[in-house]
Short mmCIF file of C-alpha atoms in Angstrom, two decimals:
data_model
loop_
_atom_site.label_atom_id
_atom_site.label_comp_id
_atom_site.label_asym_id
_atom_site.label_seq_id
_atom_site.Cartn_x
_atom_site.Cartn_y
_atom_site.Cartn_z
CA MET X 1 -5.18 -19.95 5.00
CA LYS X 2 -4.15 -17.31 7.50
CA ARG X 3 -3.52 -18.60 11.01
CA TYR X 4 -2.30 -16.85 14.14
CA LEU X 5 -0.48 -17.90 17.29
CA SER X 6 0.68 -16.05 20.37
CA SER X 7 4.25 -15.21 21.33
CA PRO X 8 4.17 -17.74 24.22
CA ALA X 9 3.12 -20.51 21.81
CA LEU X 10 5.69 -19.44 19.22
CA GLU X 11 8.44 -19.39 21.86
CA LEU X 12 7.53 -22.90 23.05
CA PHE X 13 7.38 -24.26 19.51
CA ASN X 14 10.74 -22.68 18.66
CA ARG X 15 12.38 -24.14 21.79
CA THR X 16 11.03 -27.56 20.87
CA GLY X 17 11.96 -27.39 17.18
CA LEU X 18 8.33 -27.51 16.04
CA SER X 19 6.97 -25.29 13.33
CA PRO X 20 3.56 -23.65 13.77
CA THR X 21 2.46 -25.26 10.51
CA SER X 22 3.26 -28.77 11.81
CA VAL X 23 1.18 -28.15 14.94
CA ASP X 24 -1.63 -26.71 12.82
CA ALA X 25 -1.44 -29.77 10.55
CA ALA X 26 -1.85 -32.06 13.60
CA LEU X 27 -4.93 -30.04 14.61
CA GLU X 28 -6.28 -30.29 11.06
CA ASP X 29 -5.81 -34.08 11.13
CA LEU X 30 -8.07 -34.23 14.18
CA VAL X 31 -10.74 -32.13 12.46
CA TRP X 32 -10.68 -34.36 9.36
CA GLY X 33 -11.03 -37.37 11.65
CA LYS X 34 -14.25 -35.81 13.01
CA GLY X 35 -12.61 -34.87 16.30
CA SER X 36 -12.30 -31.51 17.98
CA ALA X 37 -9.28 -29.37 17.14
CA ILE X 38 -7.57 -29.98 20.50
CA LEU X 39 -4.18 -31.59 21.10
CA ARG X 40 -4.38 -32.87 24.66
CA SER X 41 -1.60 -33.86 27.07
CA HIS X 42 -1.26 -37.40 25.65
CA HIS X 43 -0.59 -36.21 22.07
CA PRO X 44 3.04 -36.75 20.95
CA LEU X 45 3.58 -33.06 20.03
CA VAL X 46 2.36 -31.90 23.45
CA GLN X 47 4.52 -34.54 25.16
CA ARG X 48 7.53 -33.35 23.15
CA ILE X 49 7.00 -29.76 24.29
CA ARG X 50 6.71 -30.98 27.88
CA GLN X 51 9.93 -33.01 27.65
CA VAL X 52 12.01 -30.21 26.12
CA THR X 53 10.68 -27.25 28.13
CA ALA X 54 9.57 -28.93 31.40
CA LEU X 55 6.31 -26.96 31.12
CA ASN X 56 3.05 -28.82 31.65
CA VAL X 57 1.19 -27.94 28.46
CA VAL X 58 -2.38 -29.09 29.05
CA GLN X 59 -3.65 -28.53 25.53
CA ILE X 60 -3.15 -26.78 22.24
CA SER X 61 -6.36 -25.96 20.42
CA ARG X 62 -7.58 -24.01 17.43
CA ARG X 63 -10.51 -21.66 17.46
CA SER X 64 -11.34 -19.97 14.17
CA HIS X 65 -7.91 -19.04 12.80
CA TYR X 66 -6.11 -18.92 16.17
CA VAL X 67 -3.90 -21.61 17.73
CA LEU X 68 -4.50 -21.37 21.50
CA LEU X 69 -2.32 -22.61 24.36
CA GLN X 70 -3.01 -23.73 27.94
CA ILE X 71 -0.30 -24.39 30.52
CA GLU X 72 -0.76 -25.47 34.16
CA GLN X 73 2.48 -25.61 36.08
CA GLN X 74 2.76 -27.47 39.39
CA LYS X 75 5.16 -27.28 42.31
CA ASP X 76 5.22 -29.74 45.22
CA GLY X 77 2.14 -31.53 43.83
CA ALA X 78 -0.05 -28.43 43.79
CA PRO X 79 -0.76 -25.89 41.03
CA SER X 80 1.62 -22.92 41.16
CA TRP X 81 0.55 -21.00 38.03
CA GLN X 82 -1.71 -21.29 35.00
CA TYR X 83 -1.70 -19.58 31.60
CA ARG X 84 -4.78 -19.84 29.40
CA GLU X 85 -5.62 -18.50 25.97
CA ILE X 86 -9.40 -18.94 25.79
CA THR X 87 -9.85 -16.62 22.81
CA PRO X 88 -7.45 -14.07 21.31
CA LEU X 89 -9.09 -11.36 23.44
CA ASN X 90 -9.54 -13.47 26.58
CA CYS X 91 -6.18 -14.66 27.93
CA ASN X 92 -5.19 -14.91 31.57
CA PHE X 93 -2.37 -15.83 33.88
CA SER X 94 -3.13 -17.03 37.42
CA CYS X 95 -0.72 -17.62 40.27
CA ARG X 96 -0.68 -17.98 44.02
CA GLY X 97 -0.22 -14.79 45.98
CA GLN X 98 -1.65 -11.41 46.85
CA LEU X 99 -0.66 -7.86 45.95
CA PRO X 100 -1.62 -4.51 47.47
CA THR X 101 -4.27 -2.74 45.37
CA THR X 102 -1.87 0.10 44.54
CA ILE X 103 0.58 -2.34 42.97
CA GLU X 104 -2.21 -4.16 41.09
CA VAL X 105 -3.25 -0.89 39.43
CA ALA X 106 0.35 0.12 38.70
CA LEU X 107 0.97 -3.13 36.77
CA ASN X 108 -1.72 -2.42 34.15
CA GLY X 109 0.00 -1.96 30.78
CA GLU X 110 3.30 -3.46 31.97
CA LEU X 111 4.89 -6.63 30.65
CA LEU X 112 4.04 -9.82 32.53
CA ASP X 113 7.72 -10.29 33.39
CA LYS X 114 7.39 -7.34 35.81
CA LEU X 115 5.19 -9.61 37.93
CA VAL X 116 6.54 -13.08 37.19
CA LYS X 117 10.20 -14.06 37.48
CA PRO X 118 11.13 -15.92 35.39
CA ALA X 119 8.40 -15.31 32.83
CA ILE X 120 9.01 -18.57 31.00
CA ALA X 121 7.66 -18.38 27.44
CA MET X 122 5.70 -15.20 28.16
CA GLY X 123 7.73 -12.79 26.03
CA GLY X 124 5.93 -9.57 25.13
CA THR X 125 2.76 -10.45 27.06
CA VAL X 126 1.15 -7.27 28.44
CA ILE X 127 -0.91 -7.05 31.64
CA LYS X 128 -4.43 -5.65 31.09
CA HIS X 129 -5.79 -6.05 34.60
CA VAL X 130 -4.69 -7.60 37.89
CA GLY X 131 -7.17 -8.74 40.52
CA PRO X 132 -7.36 -11.15 43.44
CA THR X 133 -9.79 -14.04 43.34
CA GLY X 134 -10.34 -14.16 47.09
CA ASP X 135 -8.95 -17.67 47.44
CA GLY X 136 -5.25 -16.84 47.64
CA TRP X 137 -4.80 -16.68 43.88
CA LEU X 138 -4.10 -13.67 41.71
CA THR X 139 -5.74 -13.46 38.27
CA VAL X 140 -4.03 -11.39 35.61
CA ASP X 141 -5.82 -10.62 32.35
CA VAL X 142 -3.11 -10.44 29.69
CA THR X 143 -2.67 -9.65 26.02
CA PRO X 144 0.02 -11.64 24.25
CA PRO X 145 1.33 -10.51 20.85
CA TRP X 146 -0.19 -12.51 17.98
CA HIS X 147 1.78 -13.62 14.93
CA LEU X 148 0.63 -14.63 11.48
CA PHE X 149 1.98 -17.91 10.11
#
């Protein structure tokens, strides 16, 4: 069966020595056990990614044929940035901070690493839209590359 995963997920799996098929098999085991296709933070594969990369992977899920990733990174006990793949067409990156409107518009179509240094595990992710949330956070709609496995 054809399955897809994003470049950020592929990069994390590669760093950890996991294959996309082994992660997909773990998701499939949950489905056969009548559970939802979500590997949460207590799952051994998610813990392994966290140990090797020091990134707080919240969950890895599967929706249709897509393996989806969620990361929430903290600094000093408070969230510093979040990356969420809700669907293949609805992915976002959020971080603390504000930008002038002219810079927000200029970032559309650029790689996420133009905004975030270092862009850990965000290789090839393109900014679709940047906008403030009004609460001191910046929300960036992004499009990561998707890979067939």
